[in-house]
Amino acid sequence: MTRTARRWRTLAAIGVLLGAAGAAQAVDLATELERAPAGATIHVPRGVHQGPFEIDRPVTLVGEPGVVLRGDGAGDVVRVTAPDVTLRGLTIERTGKSLDQENAGVAVSADRCTVERCELRETLFGIYLKEASDCVLAGNVIRGMDLDLARRGDPIRIWRSDRCVIDGNDVADGRDIVIWFSSDVRIVRNTVRRGRYGLHFMYSDHNTIEGNWLEANSVGAFLMYSRALRVDGNVFLGNRGPSGYGIGLKDMDGVEARDNRFLGNRVGVYLDNSPWSTDVYDHFERNVLAYNDIGIAFLPSVKRNRFAANTFLENQEQVAVLGAGDFHGNEFTVNGRGNFWSDYTGFDLEADGVGDVAYRAESLFESLIDRERALRLFLYSPAQQAIELAARAIPSIKPRPKLEDSAPLMRPADLEVRPIPPRSGRPLGILAAGLVLGSLAALGGAASTPRGATRDPGAERSGAAAGGAGAGLRIRGLHKRFGRFIAVQNLDLTISPGEAVALWGHNGAGKTTAIKCVLGLLPCRGSIEVAGLDLRRDAKAVRRALGYVPQELALHDDLRTIDTMRFYARLKNVPRDRIEASLMEVGMEEHSHKRISELSGGMKQRVAIARALAVNPAVMLLDEPLS
């Protein structure tokens, strides 16, 4: 036999052995699940483990970086039939495509299941809780299948499952997050994009929706037939499908909606028979409804809603009454306090912040388009101007006001929109110069600790970060001058773990100079502490605790992505497994063997972020990340 033939025979044998090893690995996980005693923790090694899997006893599965649980494309991937099961740090993929069978990445039919820091992809339904109460879904990344919207499943579905927590999940390209017949559920700090209904409630009482970001869905949230709902501090942005509601409320009793932002939707808030009980009021306070086609849309029969201290800013139509009928019974002044209206033309002689004359919505053209919606085509046209001029000239055709606010506010609420803070296995402080909202959303990682839960004692943290329980970054009296020019003067700043702060200012204001002082690249006056370590006394330890993404990326074009990561890992004494984990965090594992010169600008930014994350930093510094 020739040397070449022997070589190919050897390679073929190695390939057979590797294939057998992969099969054995999948068998090993199934065997581990069968053999594991109740309460055991199973560490799942990296690699692809072929499913499906059934967990019929209370165990914890912890995935190493690079682990994948893969279904056979014909059903569920993981079925949990025992209580007190935890799944952490797993990638789960390839369910079946049957809507009738509701094929799910994780199908749970037992209480007290926790699914955290997992990634679900190529799943019809993502996580399905069916009669499974007291569960926690935290910090997961869920992506739906590439199907037409009507063919997709729900990324999260909760059916007859009370007291569950849905915290800090990143959901996109699914159908709905469904909460049906489930009470006392908390939905907090989630991001939901590009779905049908971001949230979909039916017959679910005493639930909380807080701090979520619902963007670019057909409807941000559609909530029906439920009682005692609290909606606080959410952002409903650019939901512009056929109905395009930021939030739609149908037969909802006892809604308390405060401090929400309804921005750029077709309709900010849609009200249909809410509340439906004759002795109940729904309350809307301190919300901002801005740049929507319609701020609030009522059906004519809707009554018993109270609006106070809200901001109606530059909506094409502030309030619409859709259809004919006698619209009354809603209050726009509560306890002497009304709302801000950007089209208010009154005055405030007493300078008490309240207009001296009432705000009235009495546009004839608006009354016409509320009855014939096709007339919206003529918004801002000469036809609209002619109709409004006629109404002013001929009082007999002027419509009765749709609403009256007897105490309109003269100042709008702050339009500040705060992105969802980053969620990761470790607390991160982020300081960025010139940072905008998209950057923070892009940095959202896996999960931290769900509210009401305890922190995993094994969660990753660098030694430096462990020393800084109080603040990620603390700056006092920072002063830096270049000759006679003072670049930074008396800067005080504290960033707590998990907090993101942007330095915002004109060119030359000193943003980059401040970051370079924190990095120890420029001598300065004042004190700087990172994760409890003083920069002057512990300079090396502080540098180990910092991740830095400069304005100029300065990557080596002739190196592959993986070689770039390895080079910087050796400089920082970073373990090899952190390299691949960091690339996975930014979605660049599939491009690890491409040269830097072959990457797009956005991909190079991701490599730079992965390079900074590889050191497991206590604080991330970003200089002009969108430059």
XYZ file of C-alpha atoms in Angstrom:
627
model
C 0.000 0.000 0.000
C 1.389 3.452 -0.909
C 2.144 6.102 1.694
C -0.678 8.296 0.324
C -3.167 5.455 0.512
C -2.116 4.665 4.078
C -2.532 8.357 4.986
C -6.077 8.523 3.597
C -6.939 5.231 5.294
C -5.697 6.653 8.586
C -7.678 9.866 8.110
C -10.811 7.872 7.287
C -10.332 5.808 10.454
C -9.924 8.988 12.493
C -13.132 10.342 10.948
C -15.000 7.172 11.912
C -13.659 7.417 15.470
C -14.665 11.082 15.728
C -18.153 10.251 14.481
C -18.386 7.454 17.014
C -17.152 9.793 19.726
C -19.866 12.320 18.824
C -22.515 9.600 18.997
C -21.132 8.358 22.282
C -21.241 11.888 23.651
C -24.977 12.153 22.909
C -25.547 8.704 24.447
C -23.530 9.776 27.488
C -25.818 12.752 28.172
C -28.930 10.628 27.856
C -27.294 8.031 30.123
C -26.301 10.711 32.635
C -29.892 11.883 32.784
C -31.100 8.334 33.403
C -28.504 7.643 36.094
C -28.487 10.992 37.876
C -29.991 10.997 41.378
C -32.522 13.655 42.362
C -30.810 16.972 43.057
C -27.725 16.192 40.976
C -25.880 18.759 38.836
C -24.764 17.577 35.404
C -22.087 19.607 33.613
C -22.690 19.135 29.906
C -19.421 19.224 27.907
C -19.064 21.330 24.782
C -20.063 19.838 21.471
C -23.291 18.717 19.832
C -25.503 16.353 21.860
C -28.198 14.724 19.781
C -31.677 14.709 21.290
C -34.480 14.674 22.026
C -34.034 14.549 25.801
C -36.514 13.953 28.628
C -35.813 15.077 32.181
C -37.983 13.140 34.597
C -36.247 13.944 37.901
C -35.146 17.186 39.630
C -31.643 17.893 38.285
C -29.573 20.862 37.101
C -27.982 20.913 33.646
C -25.123 23.380 33.251
C -23.664 23.805 29.773
C -20.032 24.560 29.088
C -19.297 27.165 26.381
C -20.012 25.665 22.980
C -22.538 23.045 24.088
C -25.505 22.362 21.785
C -28.556 20.197 22.453
C -29.938 19.391 19.017
C -33.326 17.915 18.212
C -34.085 15.614 15.337
C -36.364 18.139 13.609
C -39.504 16.154 14.400
C -40.691 17.142 17.893
C -39.514 18.809 21.121
C -35.808 19.007 21.952
C -36.019 18.979 25.791
C -39.092 17.797 27.735
C -39.192 18.546 31.452
C -41.683 16.370 33.318
C -40.267 16.651 36.864
C -40.379 19.639 39.238
C -37.322 21.619 40.385
C -35.314 21.290 37.165
C -32.760 23.936 36.102
C -31.325 24.410 32.598
C -28.443 26.880 32.398
C -26.076 27.974 29.656
C -27.307 25.627 26.912
C -27.836 26.182 23.210
C -30.989 24.346 22.103
C -31.922 23.977 18.448
C -33.915 22.152 15.758
C -37.457 21.390 16.830
C -40.123 20.023 14.538
C -42.351 22.385 12.544
C -45.798 21.166 13.616
C -48.046 23.926 14.934
C -50.637 21.283 15.863
C -48.139 19.475 18.119
C -46.613 22.783 19.332
C -43.022 21.525 18.960
C -40.844 23.398 21.473
C -37.186 23.820 22.303
C -38.052 23.379 25.996
C -41.460 21.926 26.882
C -42.174 22.076 30.616
C -45.067 20.323 32.348
C -43.906 20.500 35.981
C -43.527 23.243 38.603
C -40.482 25.296 39.609
C -38.455 24.939 36.436
C -35.696 27.472 35.770
C -34.357 28.134 32.269
C -31.605 30.751 32.302
C -28.827 32.003 30.039
C -29.824 29.607 27.275
C -29.962 30.262 23.549
C -32.806 28.792 21.542
C -32.593 28.844 17.755
C -34.371 27.084 14.918
C -37.221 26.385 17.338
C -40.890 26.611 16.362
C -42.015 27.303 19.936
C -39.156 28.393 22.183
C -40.084 27.727 25.833
C -43.543 26.324 26.549
C -44.834 26.154 30.134
C -47.976 24.041 30.336
C -49.512 23.785 33.814
C -46.086 24.558 35.250
C -46.261 27.180 38.007
C -43.491 29.060 39.863
C -41.063 28.861 36.932
C -38.296 31.345 36.049
C -37.207 32.159 32.485
C -34.265 34.540 32.712
C -31.658 35.926 30.372
C -32.391 33.643 27.437
C -31.890 34.512 23.773
C -34.747 33.141 21.665
C -34.940 33.292 17.886
C -37.804 31.872 15.849
C -37.625 29.902 12.636
C -37.365 31.679 9.300
C -41.046 31.222 8.445
C -43.949 33.415 7.394
C -45.447 35.128 10.424
C -48.593 32.970 10.356
C -46.465 29.788 10.388
C -44.291 30.754 13.338
C -44.722 29.482 16.859
C -44.538 31.480 20.082
C -41.036 32.127 21.482
C -42.514 31.937 24.998
C -45.922 30.443 25.810
C -47.307 30.198 29.339
C -50.579 28.285 29.736
C -52.235 27.713 33.119
C -48.959 28.459 34.917
C -49.167 30.903 37.842
C -46.497 32.960 39.645
C -43.898 32.688 36.886
C -41.113 35.203 36.177
C -40.016 36.170 32.653
C -36.941 38.321 33.192
C -34.359 39.769 30.834
C -34.957 37.618 27.766
C -34.010 38.750 24.254
C -36.753 37.575 21.889
C -36.995 38.179 18.145
C -38.592 36.802 14.992
C -41.289 34.761 16.710
C -45.053 35.092 16.856
C -46.292 36.123 20.337
C -45.190 35.887 23.938
C -48.397 34.291 25.175
C -49.726 34.462 28.754
C -53.048 32.624 28.919
C -55.008 31.593 32.041
C -51.927 32.427 34.169
C -51.994 34.845 37.094
C -49.371 36.635 39.210
C -46.850 36.520 36.350
C -44.036 39.094 36.205
C -42.716 40.096 32.768
C -39.732 42.394 33.358
C -36.768 43.775 31.380
C -37.377 41.737 28.220
C -36.706 42.850 24.654
C -39.252 41.668 22.060
C -38.813 42.527 18.378
C -40.148 41.631 14.956
C -43.076 39.501 16.100
C -46.838 39.659 15.721
C -48.006 40.561 19.257
C -44.975 41.222 21.426
C -47.120 40.253 24.436
C -50.507 38.536 24.231
C -52.647 38.166 27.384
C -55.951 36.398 27.883
C -57.721 35.617 31.169
C -54.644 36.365 33.283
C -55.050 38.453 36.440
C -52.713 40.362 38.781
C -49.799 40.406 36.344
C -46.949 42.909 36.007
C -45.320 44.222 32.822
C -42.331 46.353 33.799
C -39.275 47.752 32.062
C -39.711 45.882 28.778
C -38.709 47.069 25.308
C -41.238 46.118 22.590
C -40.098 47.267 19.163
C -41.022 46.719 15.499
C -43.794 44.218 16.151
C -47.158 44.297 14.445
C -48.568 45.105 17.924
C -46.423 45.772 20.970
C -48.869 44.179 23.418
C -52.486 43.085 23.068
C -54.098 42.355 26.431
C -57.593 40.917 26.823
C -60.155 39.731 29.385
C -57.968 40.213 32.463
C -57.979 42.136 35.732
C -55.535 44.087 37.891
C -52.691 44.625 35.427
C -49.710 46.866 36.208
C -47.817 48.317 33.222
C -44.808 50.393 34.344
C -41.776 51.855 32.627
C -42.008 50.038 29.299
C -41.034 51.288 25.836
C -43.412 50.600 22.935
C -41.479 51.694 19.866
C -42.293 51.569 16.161
C -45.006 48.900 16.269
C -46.641 49.554 12.925
C -48.366 46.443 11.567
C -51.894 46.444 10.103
C -53.300 47.486 13.477
C -50.002 48.843 14.796
C -50.934 49.402 18.444
C -48.230 50.117 20.992
C -50.629 48.513 23.439
C -54.180 47.350 22.855
C -56.572 46.821 25.772
C -59.821 44.883 25.320
C -62.101 44.130 28.283
C -59.301 44.942 30.728
C -60.268 45.887 34.285
C -58.087 47.750 36.766
C -55.161 48.688 34.510
C -52.499 50.892 36.122
C -50.196 52.227 33.364
C -47.433 54.583 34.478
C -44.154 55.970 33.108
C -44.376 54.171 29.769
C -43.117 55.501 26.437
C -45.300 55.029 23.337
C -43.141 56.257 20.474
C -43.629 56.135 16.715
C -46.430 53.560 16.678
C -49.401 53.710 14.362
C -51.572 53.967 17.518
C -49.962 54.472 20.918
C -52.831 53.107 23.065
C -55.994 51.430 21.758
C -58.981 51.050 24.106
C -61.868 48.678 23.396
C -64.404 48.212 26.228
C -61.729 48.784 28.868
C -62.630 48.732 31.627
C -65.668 46.555 31.106
C -66.948 46.535 34.713
C -69.169 49.468 35.609
C -67.474 50.115 38.981
C -63.827 50.033 37.862
C -61.486 52.716 36.456
C -58.297 52.288 34.452
C -55.518 54.792 35.220
C -52.865 56.279 32.925
C -50.253 58.523 34.566
C -46.906 60.052 33.521
C -46.833 58.242 30.186
C -45.318 59.814 27.066
C -47.188 59.380 23.785
C -45.015 60.921 21.098
C -44.721 60.836 17.300
C -47.487 58.264 16.850
C -50.036 58.531 14.051
C -52.664 58.476 16.830
C -51.792 58.968 20.489
C -54.838 57.212 21.980
C -57.657 55.616 20.000
C -61.017 54.967 21.699
C -64.045 53.100 20.545
C -66.992 55.463 21.205
C -68.525 53.412 24.015
C -65.345 53.325 26.143
C -65.733 54.986 29.561
C -64.096 55.232 33.001
C -60.483 55.911 32.025
C -58.492 58.556 33.887
C -55.496 60.368 32.380
C -53.195 62.635 34.427
C -49.670 64.032 33.945
C -49.269 62.326 30.562
C -47.430 63.945 27.654
C -49.078 64.036 24.211
C -46.259 65.185 21.972
C -46.468 65.733 18.214
C -48.816 62.878 17.421
C -50.547 63.340 14.066
C -53.803 63.024 16.008
C -53.579 63.257 19.785
C -56.838 61.412 20.537
C -59.102 59.598 18.073
C -62.639 58.296 18.574
C -63.042 55.563 15.983
C -66.614 55.522 14.754
C -69.896 57.260 15.463
C -71.439 57.425 18.896
C -71.608 59.466 22.063
C -68.080 59.643 23.498
C -67.993 60.681 27.157
C -67.202 59.396 30.640
C -63.377 59.586 30.484
C -61.403 62.070 32.580
C -58.448 64.077 31.300
C -58.137 66.166 34.456
C -57.712 64.264 37.721
C -57.549 66.073 41.083
C -56.820 69.367 39.346
C -53.988 67.988 37.225
C -54.246 67.505 33.489
C -51.840 66.517 30.723
C -49.365 68.204 28.390
C -50.587 68.719 24.808
C -48.084 69.880 22.200
C -50.888 71.536 20.164
C -52.191 73.559 23.126
C -52.393 77.267 22.244
C -53.268 78.632 25.678
C -51.183 80.589 28.192
C -50.061 80.519 31.815
C -50.195 84.015 33.313
C -49.801 82.728 36.856
C -46.642 80.752 35.923
C -47.835 77.794 37.979
C -47.226 75.275 35.183
C -50.954 74.875 34.419
C -52.694 76.519 31.473
C -55.234 79.215 32.274
C -57.706 78.042 29.635
C -58.848 74.515 28.910
C -57.472 72.342 26.135
C -60.165 71.168 23.741
C -59.812 68.686 20.876
C -62.378 69.991 18.387
C -60.931 69.583 14.909
C -63.523 69.057 12.179
C -61.029 67.229 9.988
C -60.145 64.861 12.848
C -63.819 64.126 13.382
C -64.130 63.221 9.708
C -61.111 60.919 9.610
C -62.238 59.190 12.812
C -65.371 58.128 10.889
C -63.711 57.556 7.486
C -60.153 56.443 8.047
C -59.308 56.590 4.329
C -59.425 60.386 4.647
C -56.096 60.247 6.505
C -54.628 60.347 3.017
C -55.368 64.103 3.060
C -53.449 64.871 6.271
C -51.360 68.038 5.902
C -52.927 68.689 2.496
C -54.738 71.859 1.288
C -57.997 69.908 1.740
C -57.373 69.626 5.479
C -56.553 73.322 5.718
C -59.734 74.246 3.812
C -61.925 72.115 6.091
C -60.423 73.608 9.259
C -60.801 77.118 7.859
C -64.467 76.430 7.101
C -65.043 75.173 10.665
C -63.596 78.389 12.085
C -65.621 80.571 9.718
C -68.943 78.754 10.140
C -69.482 77.881 13.817
C -72.543 75.770 13.020
C -70.409 73.075 11.384
C -67.775 73.079 14.117
C -67.889 69.716 15.944
C -68.439 69.266 19.640
C -65.045 68.787 21.402
C -63.961 65.149 21.649
C -62.402 65.867 25.016
C -61.621 68.687 27.385
C -58.645 68.994 29.728
C -59.417 71.802 32.181
C -55.899 71.931 33.672
C -53.442 71.332 30.812
C -49.787 71.190 31.771
C -47.376 73.666 30.230
C -44.266 71.453 30.261
C -43.827 67.972 28.804
C -42.342 65.078 30.697
C -38.731 64.162 30.066
C -38.605 62.140 26.848
C -35.557 60.202 28.067
C -35.689 56.565 26.973
C -33.474 54.236 28.965
C -32.468 50.999 27.280
C -32.680 47.717 29.118
C -29.483 47.318 31.172
C -27.007 44.662 30.036
C -27.599 41.215 31.482
C -24.647 38.876 31.865
C -23.297 36.231 34.177
C -21.265 38.915 35.910
C -22.060 42.514 36.896
C -20.757 44.907 34.237
C -20.354 48.631 34.599
C -20.284 50.330 31.203
C -18.849 53.766 30.539
C -19.101 55.003 26.971
C -18.257 58.234 25.253
C -20.877 59.223 22.697
C -22.985 56.121 23.379
C -26.484 55.818 21.849
C -29.393 53.503 22.589
C -28.591 50.857 20.002
C -25.184 50.198 21.512
C -26.584 49.287 24.878
C -29.179 46.967 23.375
C -26.464 45.232 21.369
C -24.437 44.634 24.508
C -27.259 42.798 26.295
C -25.801 39.433 27.217
C -27.126 36.339 28.900
C -28.724 36.545 32.327
C -27.986 37.995 35.712
C -30.118 37.193 38.719
C -33.905 37.263 38.285
C -35.669 39.480 40.741
C -36.638 37.403 43.723
C -34.093 34.669 42.961
C -30.681 34.025 44.492
C -27.418 34.479 42.622
C -25.642 31.378 41.381
C -22.555 31.040 43.612
C -20.656 29.664 40.638
C -21.318 32.645 38.385
C -18.179 33.846 36.604
C -16.399 36.846 37.984
C -12.837 37.963 37.657
C -10.750 38.245 40.802
C -10.690 41.987 40.429
C -14.432 42.208 40.013
C -14.955 40.130 43.111
C -13.209 42.783 45.132
C -15.530 45.541 44.075
C -18.897 44.820 45.599
C -19.759 48.501 45.966
C -19.129 50.189 42.635
C -17.834 49.131 39.266
C -16.186 52.532 38.694
C -15.708 55.453 41.062
C -14.091 58.738 39.954
C -13.538 61.676 42.299
C -12.108 65.077 41.369
C -10.586 63.977 38.059
C -8.525 66.817 36.596
C -6.376 66.690 33.455
C -4.641 69.547 31.668
C -2.380 69.698 28.607
C -0.184 72.748 29.167
C -2.566 75.642 29.628
C -5.522 73.757 28.179
C -7.816 72.073 30.741
C -9.325 68.960 29.138
C -11.194 67.577 32.190
C -11.959 69.487 35.355
C -13.297 68.092 38.642
C -15.157 65.110 37.197
C -17.075 63.015 39.755
C -18.712 59.804 38.553
C -19.945 56.542 40.080
C -21.091 53.553 38.022
C -22.626 50.642 39.904
C -22.444 47.007 38.752
C -24.990 46.416 36.002
C -25.319 50.132 35.244
C -24.592 51.846 31.919
C -23.552 55.510 31.733
C -22.915 57.647 28.652
C -20.589 60.644 28.560
C -22.243 63.019 26.121
C -20.647 66.206 24.819
C -19.329 68.088 21.820
C -16.039 67.243 20.135
C -13.131 68.136 22.403
C -15.244 68.093 25.575
C -12.852 65.602 27.202
C -14.747 62.312 26.857
C -11.863 60.275 25.422
C -9.403 61.973 27.769
C -11.457 60.837 30.775
C -11.507 57.248 29.476
C -7.735 57.276 28.913
C -7.250 58.487 32.477
C -9.314 55.560 33.741
C -7.174 53.229 31.630
C -4.031 54.638 33.219
C -2.731 55.890 29.861
C -2.618 59.528 30.974
C -1.383 60.882 34.317
C -4.018 62.929 36.082
C -5.096 64.352 39.416
C -7.953 62.906 41.438
C -8.850 59.363 42.465
C -10.020 56.468 40.296
C -11.242 53.135 41.655
C -12.250 50.139 39.537
C -14.038 47.260 41.259
C -12.784 48.549 44.601
C -9.152 48.806 43.462
C -7.244 52.091 43.468
C -5.617 52.913 40.110
C -2.459 54.336 41.689
C -1.832 51.508 44.147
C -3.074 48.566 42.040
C -2.470 49.656 38.445
C -1.934 46.149 37.051
C -4.988 44.709 38.808
C -7.102 47.634 37.595
C -6.004 47.067 34.000
C -6.961 43.391 34.333
C -10.429 44.470 35.513
C -11.064 46.693 32.470
C -12.378 45.884 29.016
C -11.737 48.595 26.420
C -13.087 49.194 22.908
C -11.240 52.177 21.365
C -12.641 54.533 18.746
C -10.022 53.290 16.258
C -10.199 49.485 16.329
C -6.598 48.875 15.154
C -7.107 45.196 14.272
C -4.566 43.335 12.134
C -6.137 42.766 8.711
C -3.907 39.817 7.795
C -4.810 37.780 10.899
C -7.809 35.497 11.209
C -10.414 36.406 13.800
C -9.503 33.459 16.038
C -5.767 34.297 15.798
C -6.516 37.900 16.723
C -8.366 36.714 19.816
C -5.587 34.284 20.743
C -2.929 36.993 20.405
C -4.684 39.341 22.810
C -5.600 36.443 25.104
C -1.919 35.599 25.523
C -1.171 39.228 26.380
C -3.850 39.159 29.088
C -3.352 35.548 30.273
C -6.928 34.730 29.286
C -7.928 31.017 29.335
C -8.516 29.492 25.908
C -12.181 28.706 26.591
C -12.876 32.401 27.188
C -11.871 33.148 23.586
C -14.595 31.009 22.079
C -17.132 32.012 24.710
C -16.510 35.704 23.949
C -16.912 35.153 20.216
C -20.188 33.330 20.901
C -21.415 36.221 23.059
C -21.184 38.570 20.069
C -22.318 36.029 17.458
C -18.956 35.732 15.673
C -18.134 32.057 16.239
C -19.131 31.204 12.674
C -16.680 33.795 11.327
C -13.734 32.867 13.545
C -11.606 31.603 10.641
C -12.126 34.621 8.404
C -9.368 37.186 8.091
C -10.079 40.564 9.655
C -9.861 42.131 6.187
C -12.793 39.923 5.087
C -15.125 41.187 7.823
C -17.630 43.997 7.514
C -17.289 47.086 9.669
C -19.967 45.850 12.052
C -18.272 42.459 12.394
C -14.976 44.178 13.240
C -16.805 46.067 15.973
C -18.037 42.743 17.333
C -14.511 41.327 17.350
C -13.340 44.378 19.277
C -16.122 43.886 21.825
C -15.327 40.160 22.087
C -11.664 41.027 22.674
C -12.688 43.301 25.546
C -15.145 40.755 26.998
C -12.558 37.961 26.934
C -10.841 39.288 30.048
C -14.119 38.935 31.965
C -14.007 42.626 32.904
C -15.620 44.327 35.848
C -16.008 47.504 33.780
C -16.339 47.989 30.017
C -15.069 51.234 28.466
C -16.297 52.109 24.973
C -15.059 55.116 23.017
C -17.460 56.173 20.217
C -18.764 52.633 19.605
C -20.894 53.692 16.609
C -18.146 55.627 14.851
